[in-house]
Short mmCIF file of C-alpha atoms and ligand atoms in Angstrom, two decimals:
data_model
loop_
_atom_site.label_atom_id
_atom_site.label_comp_id
_atom_site.label_asym_id
_atom_site.label_seq_id
_atom_site.Cartn_x
_atom_site.Cartn_y
_atom_site.Cartn_z
CA UNK A 1 64.75 -30.21 -8.09
CA UNK A 2 67.68 -32.02 -6.57
CA UNK A 3 68.91 -35.23 -8.15
CA UNK A 4 69.71 -38.09 -5.82
CA UNK A 5 73.21 -39.53 -6.10
CA UNK A 6 72.50 -43.03 -4.78
CA UNK A 7 69.06 -44.28 -5.76
CA UNK A 8 67.00 -46.76 -3.84
CA UNK A 9 65.21 -48.74 -6.59
CA UNK A 10 61.61 -47.65 -6.99
CA UNK A 11 59.31 -50.55 -6.06
CA UNK A 12 57.24 -51.95 -8.93
CA UNK A 13 53.82 -51.08 -7.52
CA UNK A 14 55.12 -48.24 -5.43
CA UNK A 15 55.84 -44.59 -5.88
CA UNK A 16 58.66 -42.32 -6.73
CA UNK A 17 58.17 -39.47 -4.28
CA UNK A 18 60.56 -37.26 -6.25
CA UNK A 19 59.25 -34.15 -7.94
CA UNK A 20 55.89 -34.53 -6.24
CA UNK A 21 53.58 -32.07 -4.51
CA UNK A 22 51.33 -34.07 -2.25
CA UNK A 23 48.35 -33.88 0.08
CA UNK A 24 49.41 -34.28 3.72
CA UNK A 25 47.93 -36.89 6.02
CA UNK A 26 45.09 -35.24 7.93
CA UNK A 27 42.78 -36.93 10.38
CA UNK A 28 39.20 -36.03 9.32
CA UNK A 29 40.37 -33.62 6.60
CA UNK A 30 42.02 -36.37 4.56
CA UNK A 31 39.08 -38.73 4.11
CA UNK A 32 38.29 -40.09 0.66
CA UNK A 33 36.38 -37.14 -0.89
CA UNK A 34 39.09 -34.70 0.21
CA UNK A 35 41.77 -36.90 -1.33
CA UNK A 36 39.85 -37.31 -4.58
CA UNK A 37 39.38 -33.56 -4.79
CA UNK A 38 43.09 -32.94 -4.20
CA UNK A 39 43.91 -35.43 -6.97
CA UNK A 40 41.43 -33.75 -9.30
CA UNK A 41 43.10 -30.40 -8.73
CA UNK A 42 46.61 -31.71 -9.30
CA UNK A 43 48.04 -33.33 -6.17
CA UNK A 44 50.56 -35.91 -7.36
CA UNK A 45 50.06 -38.21 -4.37
CA UNK A 46 47.66 -38.24 -1.42
CA UNK A 47 48.31 -39.41 2.14
CA UNK A 48 45.33 -40.88 3.98
CA UNK A 49 44.60 -39.85 7.59
CA UNK A 50 46.67 -41.59 10.25
CA UNK A 51 45.05 -44.93 11.04
CA UNK A 52 46.21 -46.74 14.14
CA UNK A 53 47.46 -50.26 13.41
CA UNK A 54 45.32 -51.84 16.13
CA UNK A 55 42.15 -50.34 14.65
CA UNK A 56 42.95 -51.85 11.24
CA UNK A 57 43.76 -55.29 12.62
CA UNK A 58 40.56 -57.33 12.65
CA UNK A 59 38.84 -55.34 9.92
CA UNK A 60 37.00 -57.00 7.07
CA UNK A 61 37.83 -55.84 3.57
CA UNK A 62 34.99 -55.58 1.05
CA UNK A 63 34.40 -54.07 -2.33
CA UNK A 64 31.44 -51.72 -2.10
CA UNK A 65 29.63 -51.83 -5.46
CA UNK A 66 27.51 -48.74 -4.75
CA UNK A 67 30.50 -46.46 -4.28
CA UNK A 68 33.11 -48.53 -6.17
CA UNK A 69 35.29 -48.28 -3.08
CA UNK A 70 37.18 -50.75 -0.95
CA UNK A 71 35.92 -50.55 2.61
CA UNK A 72 37.64 -51.82 5.75
CA UNK A 73 35.04 -52.26 8.46
CA UNK A 74 34.80 -53.79 11.91
CA UNK A 75 32.35 -54.20 14.72
CA UNK A 76 32.89 -51.72 17.55
CA UNK A 77 34.60 -53.15 20.64
CA UNK A 78 31.36 -52.98 22.68
CA UNK A 79 29.38 -54.88 20.04
CA UNK A 80 29.40 -58.18 21.89
CA UNK A 81 27.13 -56.56 24.49
CA UNK A 82 24.60 -55.58 21.81
CA UNK A 83 21.87 -57.67 20.19
CA UNK A 84 23.06 -58.99 16.81
CA UNK A 85 20.19 -57.06 15.15
CA UNK A 86 21.58 -53.69 16.33
CA UNK A 87 25.26 -54.46 15.77
CA UNK A 88 26.52 -52.00 13.18
CA UNK A 89 29.95 -52.16 11.58
CA UNK A 90 32.16 -49.06 11.74
CA UNK A 91 33.95 -47.92 8.64
CA UNK A 92 37.65 -47.71 9.51
CA UNK A 93 39.12 -46.90 6.11
CA UNK A 94 37.71 -46.31 2.64
CA UNK A 95 39.75 -46.00 -0.53
CA UNK A 96 39.01 -45.77 -4.22
CA UNK A 97 40.94 -48.49 -6.04
CA UNK A 98 40.75 -46.85 -9.45
CA UNK A 99 40.72 -43.12 -8.78
CA UNK A 100 43.47 -43.42 -6.18
CA UNK A 101 45.39 -46.12 -8.01
CA UNK A 102 49.13 -45.63 -7.64
CA UNK A 103 48.61 -42.38 -5.71
CA UNK A 104 47.48 -43.33 -2.23
CA UNK A 105 49.83 -43.56 0.72
CA UNK A 106 48.37 -45.26 3.79
CA UNK A 107 49.65 -43.59 6.96
CA UNK A 108 49.90 -45.83 9.96
CA UNK A 109 49.99 -44.96 13.65
CA UNK A 110 52.06 -47.57 15.42
CA UNK A 111 54.51 -48.32 18.19
CA UNK A 112 55.40 -51.88 17.26
CA UNK A 113 56.99 -53.60 14.25
CA UNK A 114 54.68 -56.62 14.60
CA UNK A 115 51.37 -54.77 14.66
CA UNK A 116 52.58 -52.28 12.03
CA UNK A 117 53.36 -55.15 9.65
CA UNK A 118 50.11 -56.95 10.45
CA UNK A 119 48.02 -53.84 9.74
CA UNK A 120 50.03 -52.75 6.70
CA UNK A 121 49.58 -56.16 5.06
CA UNK A 122 45.82 -55.64 5.10
CA UNK A 123 46.02 -52.64 2.76
CA UNK A 124 49.32 -53.31 0.97
CA UNK A 125 47.70 -54.59 -2.24
CA UNK A 126 45.56 -51.49 -2.55
CA UNK A 127 48.01 -48.67 -1.91
CA UNK A 128 51.21 -47.28 -3.42
CA UNK A 129 52.98 -46.86 -0.12
CA UNK A 130 52.86 -47.10 3.66
CA UNK A 131 53.97 -44.14 5.76
CA UNK A 132 54.73 -44.21 9.48
CA UNK A 133 53.52 -41.24 11.51
CA UNK A 134 56.40 -40.13 13.71
CA UNK A 135 55.21 -36.58 14.24
CA UNK A 136 51.83 -36.44 15.95
CA UNK A 137 52.32 -34.57 19.26
CA UNK A 138 48.85 -35.26 20.66
CA UNK A 139 48.61 -37.32 23.85
CA UNK A 140 46.25 -39.88 22.26
CA UNK A 141 49.14 -40.77 19.98
CA UNK A 142 52.18 -40.20 22.17
CA UNK A 143 50.83 -41.95 25.27
CA UNK A 144 50.77 -45.17 23.27
CA UNK A 145 54.37 -44.56 22.18
CA UNK A 146 53.19 -43.59 18.68
CA UNK A 147 53.56 -40.39 16.65
CA UNK A 148 56.09 -37.90 17.96
CA UNK A 149 56.97 -40.28 20.83
CA UNK A 150 58.82 -42.36 18.23
CA UNK A 151 61.25 -39.47 17.73
CA UNK A 152 62.45 -40.17 21.27
CA UNK A 153 62.79 -43.91 20.60
CA UNK A 154 64.77 -43.91 17.33
CA UNK A 155 65.77 -47.57 17.64
CA UNK A 156 62.13 -48.61 17.86
CA UNK A 157 61.18 -46.32 14.96
CA UNK A 158 64.00 -47.74 12.84
CA UNK A 159 62.95 -51.29 13.68
CA UNK A 160 59.36 -50.54 12.64
CA UNK A 161 60.53 -49.10 9.33
CA UNK A 162 62.97 -51.97 8.70
CA UNK A 163 60.24 -54.53 9.38
CA UNK A 164 57.82 -52.73 7.05
CA UNK A 165 60.47 -52.54 4.32
CA UNK A 166 61.30 -56.24 4.57
CA UNK A 167 57.88 -57.74 5.19
CA UNK A 168 55.60 -55.34 3.32
CA UNK A 169 57.58 -53.05 1.00
CA UNK A 170 59.66 -55.80 -0.57
CA UNK A 171 56.90 -58.39 -0.64
CA UNK A 172 54.17 -56.19 -2.14
CA UNK A 173 56.66 -53.96 -3.97
CA UNK A 174 55.33 -50.72 -2.55
CA UNK A 175 57.08 -47.73 -0.96
CA UNK A 176 57.75 -47.39 2.75
CA UNK A 177 58.24 -43.90 4.13
CA UNK A 178 58.22 -41.94 7.38
CA UNK A 179 57.00 -38.50 8.42
CA UNK A 180 59.04 -36.86 11.15
CA UNK A 181 59.36 -33.53 12.90
CA UNK A 182 62.56 -31.63 13.65
CA UNK A 183 64.35 -32.51 16.89
CA UNK A 184 65.60 -29.92 19.40
CA UNK A 185 69.07 -29.65 17.91
CA UNK A 186 70.53 -29.92 14.43
CA UNK A 187 72.80 -32.75 15.63
CA UNK A 188 69.89 -34.79 16.94
CA UNK A 189 67.89 -34.32 13.73
CA UNK A 190 70.92 -35.30 11.68
CA UNK A 191 71.54 -38.48 13.68
CA UNK A 192 67.88 -39.45 13.42
CA UNK A 193 67.66 -38.87 9.67
CA UNK A 194 70.88 -40.87 9.10
CA UNK A 195 69.48 -43.75 11.10
CA UNK A 196 66.10 -43.77 9.36
CA UNK A 197 67.65 -43.55 5.89
CA UNK A 198 69.53 -46.81 6.62
CA UNK A 199 66.32 -48.79 7.08
CA UNK A 200 65.54 -49.18 3.37
CA UNK A 201 62.78 -46.57 3.23
CA UNK A 202 62.33 -44.74 -0.06
CA UNK A 203 60.74 -41.55 1.25
CA UNK A 204 61.04 -39.21 4.23
CA UNK A 205 58.86 -36.18 4.92
CA UNK A 206 60.00 -33.59 7.39
CA UNK A 207 57.42 -31.37 9.04
CA UNK A 208 59.62 -28.37 9.71
CA UNK A 209 58.48 -27.79 13.27
CA UNK A 210 59.64 -29.32 16.52
CA UNK A 211 57.19 -31.36 18.60
CA UNK A 212 56.24 -28.59 21.05
CA UNK A 213 55.68 -26.00 18.30
CA UNK A 214 52.10 -24.93 17.66
CA UNK A 215 50.76 -24.85 14.10
CA UNK A 216 50.60 -21.04 14.14
CA UNK A 217 54.37 -20.80 14.69
CA UNK A 218 56.27 -20.37 11.47
CA UNK A 219 57.96 -23.49 10.11
CA UNK A 220 61.75 -23.59 10.53
CA UNK A 221 63.57 -24.24 7.29
CA UNK A 222 67.23 -23.92 8.36
CA UNK A 223 67.75 -27.66 8.78
CA UNK A 224 66.18 -28.60 5.46
CA UNK A 225 69.33 -28.47 3.33
CA UNK A 226 71.15 -30.75 5.75
CA UNK A 227 68.26 -33.25 5.83
CA UNK A 228 67.93 -33.15 2.04
CA UNK A 229 71.66 -33.74 1.68
CA UNK A 230 71.62 -36.86 3.89
CA UNK A 231 68.56 -38.21 2.08
CA UNK A 232 70.28 -37.59 -1.25
CA UNK A 233 73.40 -39.45 -0.11
CA UNK A 234 71.24 -42.40 0.90
CA UNK A 235 68.97 -42.31 -2.17
CA UNK A 236 65.87 -41.50 -0.11
CA UNK A 237 63.41 -38.95 -1.50
CA UNK A 238 62.86 -36.01 0.85
CA UNK A 239 59.61 -34.05 0.99
CA UNK A 240 59.26 -30.83 2.95
CA UNK A 241 56.18 -29.92 4.94
CA UNK A 242 55.15 -26.86 6.93
CA UNK A 243 53.65 -23.57 5.74
CA UNK A 244 53.58 -24.53 2.09
CA UNK A 245 50.60 -22.75 0.56
CA UNK A 246 50.37 -23.97 -3.04
CA UNK A 247 51.94 -26.10 -5.73
CA UNK A 248 54.02 -23.32 -7.30
CA UNK A 249 55.47 -22.43 -3.90
CA UNK A 250 56.17 -26.08 -3.12
CA UNK A 251 58.13 -26.51 -6.34
CA UNK A 252 60.02 -23.26 -5.77
CA UNK A 253 60.89 -24.20 -2.17
CA UNK A 254 62.02 -27.63 -3.32
CA UNK A 255 64.47 -25.96 -5.66
CA UNK A 256 65.59 -23.44 -3.06
CA UNK A 257 66.27 -26.06 -0.39
CA UNK A 258 67.34 -29.00 -2.53
CA UNK A 259 64.46 -31.25 -1.42
CA UNK A 260 62.55 -33.51 -3.77
CA UNK A 261 59.03 -32.16 -3.32
CA UNK A 262 56.50 -30.62 -0.98
CA UNK A 263 53.57 -31.67 1.18
CA UNK A 264 50.59 -29.38 1.87
CA UNK A 265 48.15 -29.71 4.78
CA UNK A 266 46.27 -26.65 6.08
CA UNK A 267 46.19 -24.75 2.78
CA UNK A 268 44.71 -27.82 1.08
CA UNK A 269 42.22 -28.29 3.90
CA UNK A 270 40.94 -24.76 3.23
CA UNK A 271 40.95 -25.01 -0.56
CA UNK A 272 42.34 -28.03 -2.35
CA UNK A 273 42.57 -26.16 -5.64
CA UNK A 274 45.91 -24.97 -4.19
CA UNK A 275 47.27 -27.94 -6.18
CA UNK A 276 46.54 -26.06 -9.41
CA UNK A 277 49.53 -24.10 -10.65
CA UNK A 278 49.09 -20.47 -11.65
CA UNK A 279 49.46 -21.64 -15.22
CA UNK A 280 46.47 -23.93 -14.68
CA UNK A 281 44.43 -21.06 -13.29
CA UNK A 282 45.47 -21.21 -9.62
CA UNK A 283 43.08 -21.08 -6.68
CA UNK A 284 39.39 -21.50 -7.46
CA UNK A 285 36.56 -19.64 -5.69
CA UNK A 286 35.19 -21.51 -2.69
CA UNK A 287 31.75 -22.07 -4.26
CA UNK A 288 33.27 -24.03 -7.08
CA UNK A 289 35.36 -26.13 -4.71
CA UNK A 290 32.37 -26.76 -2.42
CA UNK A 291 30.23 -27.86 -5.38
CA UNK A 292 32.92 -30.28 -6.49
CA UNK A 293 33.40 -31.48 -2.92
CA UNK A 294 29.67 -32.19 -2.49
CA UNK A 295 29.56 -34.09 -5.78
CA UNK A 296 32.48 -36.26 -4.66
CA UNK A 297 31.16 -36.76 -1.13
CA UNK A 298 27.85 -37.99 -2.55
CA UNK A 299 29.55 -40.28 -5.07
CA UNK A 300 31.48 -42.06 -2.34
CA UNK A 301 28.72 -41.74 0.28
CA UNK A 302 31.01 -40.05 2.74
CA UNK A 303 30.06 -40.07 6.42
CA UNK A 304 27.65 -37.19 6.92
CA UNK A 305 29.45 -35.82 10.01
CA UNK A 306 32.71 -35.69 8.08
CA UNK A 307 31.12 -33.96 5.08
CA UNK A 308 29.56 -31.38 7.34
CA UNK A 309 32.88 -30.77 9.02
CA UNK A 310 34.67 -30.37 5.70
CA UNK A 311 32.07 -27.86 4.52
CA UNK A 312 32.90 -25.81 7.59
CA UNK A 313 36.53 -25.78 6.47
CA UNK A 314 35.81 -25.00 2.83
CA UNK A 315 33.24 -22.24 3.33
CA UNK A 316 34.21 -18.81 4.63
CA UNK A 317 32.79 -18.33 8.13
CA UNK A 318 31.38 -14.95 7.25
CA UNK A 319 29.36 -16.20 4.30
CA UNK A 320 25.61 -16.15 4.90
CA UNK A 321 25.46 -19.67 3.48
CA UNK A 322 27.89 -20.91 6.13
CA UNK A 323 25.26 -20.41 8.85
CA UNK A 324 22.54 -21.94 6.74
CA UNK A 325 24.66 -24.97 5.88
CA UNK A 326 25.58 -25.30 9.54
CA UNK A 327 21.94 -25.82 10.40
CA UNK A 328 21.46 -28.60 7.83
CA UNK A 329 20.72 -32.11 9.05
CA UNK A 330 21.10 -34.05 5.82
CA UNK A 331 22.75 -34.17 2.42
CA UNK A 332 19.42 -33.18 0.87
CA UNK A 333 19.14 -30.04 2.99
CA UNK A 334 22.69 -28.97 2.28
CA UNK A 335 22.20 -29.44 -1.47
CA UNK A 336 19.08 -27.29 -1.32
CA UNK A 337 20.75 -24.57 0.74
CA UNK A 338 23.72 -24.50 -1.65
CA UNK A 339 21.32 -24.59 -4.62
CA UNK A 340 22.90 -27.75 -5.99
CA UNK A 341 19.62 -28.75 -7.59
CA UNK A 342 21.03 -31.44 -9.84
CA UNK A 343 22.37 -33.25 -6.77
CA UNK A 344 19.19 -33.25 -4.68
CA UNK A 345 17.82 -36.58 -5.91
CA UNK A 346 21.11 -38.36 -5.35
CA UNK A 347 21.37 -36.66 -1.94
CA UNK A 348 17.98 -38.09 -0.93
CA UNK A 349 19.12 -41.59 -1.93
CA UNK A 350 22.38 -41.22 -0.03
CA UNK A 351 20.54 -39.91 3.06
CA UNK A 352 18.36 -42.99 2.93
CA UNK A 353 21.23 -45.44 2.46
CA UNK A 354 23.24 -43.83 5.28
CA UNK A 355 20.19 -43.74 7.55
CA UNK A 356 20.34 -39.94 7.92
CA UNK A 357 17.17 -38.77 9.61
CA UNK A 358 16.48 -35.04 9.26
CA UNK A 359 14.02 -35.05 12.12
CA UNK A 360 16.19 -36.82 14.59
CA UNK A 361 19.43 -35.50 15.96
CA UNK A 362 21.75 -38.30 16.86
CA UNK A 363 23.19 -38.37 20.36
CA UNK A 364 26.59 -37.46 18.91
CA UNK A 365 25.15 -34.46 17.08
CA UNK A 366 23.39 -33.22 20.21
CA UNK A 367 26.58 -33.52 22.19
CA UNK A 368 28.56 -31.72 19.48
CA UNK A 369 25.95 -28.96 19.28
CA UNK A 370 26.10 -28.51 23.02
CA UNK A 371 29.90 -28.35 22.94
CA UNK A 372 29.83 -25.93 20.07
CA UNK A 373 27.35 -23.66 21.88
CA UNK A 374 29.64 -23.47 24.89
CA UNK A 375 32.66 -22.86 22.70
CA UNK A 376 30.84 -20.13 20.80
CA UNK A 377 29.61 -18.48 23.95
CA UNK A 378 33.21 -18.29 25.10
CA UNK A 379 34.39 -16.72 21.90
CA UNK A 380 31.24 -14.93 20.90
CA UNK A 381 31.85 -14.87 17.19
CA UNK A 382 31.65 -17.71 14.75
CA UNK A 383 34.28 -16.51 12.27
CA UNK A 384 36.71 -15.87 15.10
CA UNK A 385 35.90 -19.26 16.52
CA UNK A 386 36.88 -21.07 13.34
CA UNK A 387 40.37 -19.66 13.29
CA UNK A 388 40.87 -20.49 16.94
CA UNK A 389 39.57 -23.99 16.44
CA UNK A 390 42.12 -24.65 13.73
CA UNK A 391 44.74 -24.37 16.43
CA UNK A 392 43.17 -26.67 18.98
CA UNK A 393 40.84 -29.36 17.76
CA UNK A 394 38.69 -31.30 20.18
CA UNK A 395 38.75 -35.07 20.51
CA UNK A 396 35.04 -35.14 19.64
CA UNK A 397 35.46 -33.81 16.16
CA UNK A 398 38.60 -35.88 15.66
CA UNK A 399 36.19 -38.77 15.56
CA UNK A 400 34.37 -37.05 12.74
CA UNK A 401 31.32 -36.29 14.83
CA UNK A 402 29.57 -33.04 15.15
CA UNK A 403 27.55 -30.10 14.03
CA UNK A 404 29.17 -27.61 11.74
CA UNK A 405 30.04 -24.34 13.41
CA UNK A 406 33.08 -24.28 15.62
CA UNK A 407 34.57 -27.50 14.40
CA UNK A 408 37.70 -27.84 16.44
CA UNK A 409 41.01 -28.57 14.76
CA UNK A 410 43.93 -30.80 15.53
CA UNK A 411 47.58 -30.19 15.05
CA UNK A 412 49.47 -33.35 14.36
C1 FMN B 501 43.29 -31.38 10.54
C2 FMN B 501 44.68 -31.91 10.58
C3 FMN B 501 44.89 -33.26 10.77
C4 FMN B 501 46.19 -33.79 10.74
N1 FMN B 501 46.36 -35.14 10.83
C5 FMN B 501 47.61 -35.67 10.65
C6 FMN B 501 47.80 -37.07 10.55
O1 FMN B 501 46.86 -37.86 10.58
N2 FMN B 501 49.09 -37.53 10.41
C7 FMN B 501 50.16 -36.67 10.33
O2 FMN B 501 51.30 -37.14 10.18
N3 FMN B 501 49.99 -35.35 10.40
C8 FMN B 501 48.75 -34.82 10.53
N4 FMN B 501 48.58 -33.46 10.52
C9 FMN B 501 49.75 -32.60 10.33
C10 FMN B 501 49.91 -32.25 8.86
O3 FMN B 501 50.08 -33.42 8.08
C11 FMN B 501 51.10 -31.31 8.65
O4 FMN B 501 52.27 -31.95 9.07
C12 FMN B 501 50.97 -29.99 9.43
O5 FMN B 501 49.67 -29.47 9.38
C13 FMN B 501 51.94 -28.95 8.86
O6 FMN B 501 51.65 -28.67 7.51
P1 FMN B 501 50.96 -27.29 7.05
O7 FMN B 501 51.81 -26.20 7.57
O8 FMN B 501 50.88 -27.37 5.56
O9 FMN B 501 49.60 -27.26 7.70
C14 FMN B 501 47.29 -32.91 10.57
C15 FMN B 501 47.07 -31.54 10.41
C16 FMN B 501 45.79 -31.04 10.39
C17 FMN B 501 45.59 -29.57 10.17
#
């Protein structure tokens, strides 16, 4: 691994990103149980899913004694029109203060230094670092000037990072980092990286694709050495991202390209035991990972729609159990289908606490089922559908809603 020549001091409560293989930020696929599983299997750090600053601002922070988590919740924007008795708070962000201690990076979606700082302050005491998403190419992000749009407004991006460094990083002594994509030319990427490294950040991740590139296109690694070199000069840790399949490969690539570590997204979404080195036994069979995932999801009372979605990612589409699990309407049913007998009682309790009603499909589930039926009719084959969906995820499932087959994917 490359050694940095000029070192930015590591913040007291923050992280040293060097020598790390980390879980990438993933909307839906990076919720708490997925992060805890990645940590269990050997991820050194975990990024939470991008959370837009404006959705964090106005949240209430509470310790949840049932799950031992810290929950950030808020009333939905239409709540003032509802009777107080039916107003239900939405869970915006959930973290585990002990199991994620010193390992969690909160990724923020933002287009303004002021709102970025305001939102980051809300979580700063509970995380090891704040990361700015400057790579999401999806219109919901870019239309608001966030994500990959920030690559086109480098002065704004630099001002956001500088404000976070001064008002959050230095005050709470945590790391501030940024995740970017490659620009169209080497020169443009170089100028951007130089600018961002001057803001006081301690980490920079480069997703080795340009904004228009689709996830199925191979990552481009030619610019990595140059980016790593600039980061080294400035004492900023550089992580590489894009087509990294496991921890061994990440460490090898880091050596080959002179970067400080690697970030894994899709491979970890499919099987988070990719963070185990070959020496530690390598990739585990999906049944074992699914069992561990269910145990964790129940412990932290994960949203049912999100758990169901994750199962669709972790289970092979051709497995008989995949179809059976897809038809389940509750934690209890899924535990029975997967023969997780020792979890059934807990599952019943969790179903009750989360208000999961096996008899009643929620409106969102009905809508998702309908969408999935149409999508399946178009493709005709569930296994085939899953691989297609990984390329183009629908806004519906981005909100964590939906029945299991044909869960669409997002490429950020
Ligand atoms: C389901 C999914 C959700 C994602 N959400 C985010 C996100 O919230 N923030 C972000 O910066 N990137 C996001 N990404 C992009 C990944 O972090 C990563 O940059 C990309 O998938 C390339 O890495 P890979 O080749 O290992 O998959 C997402 C990717 C996937 C597959």
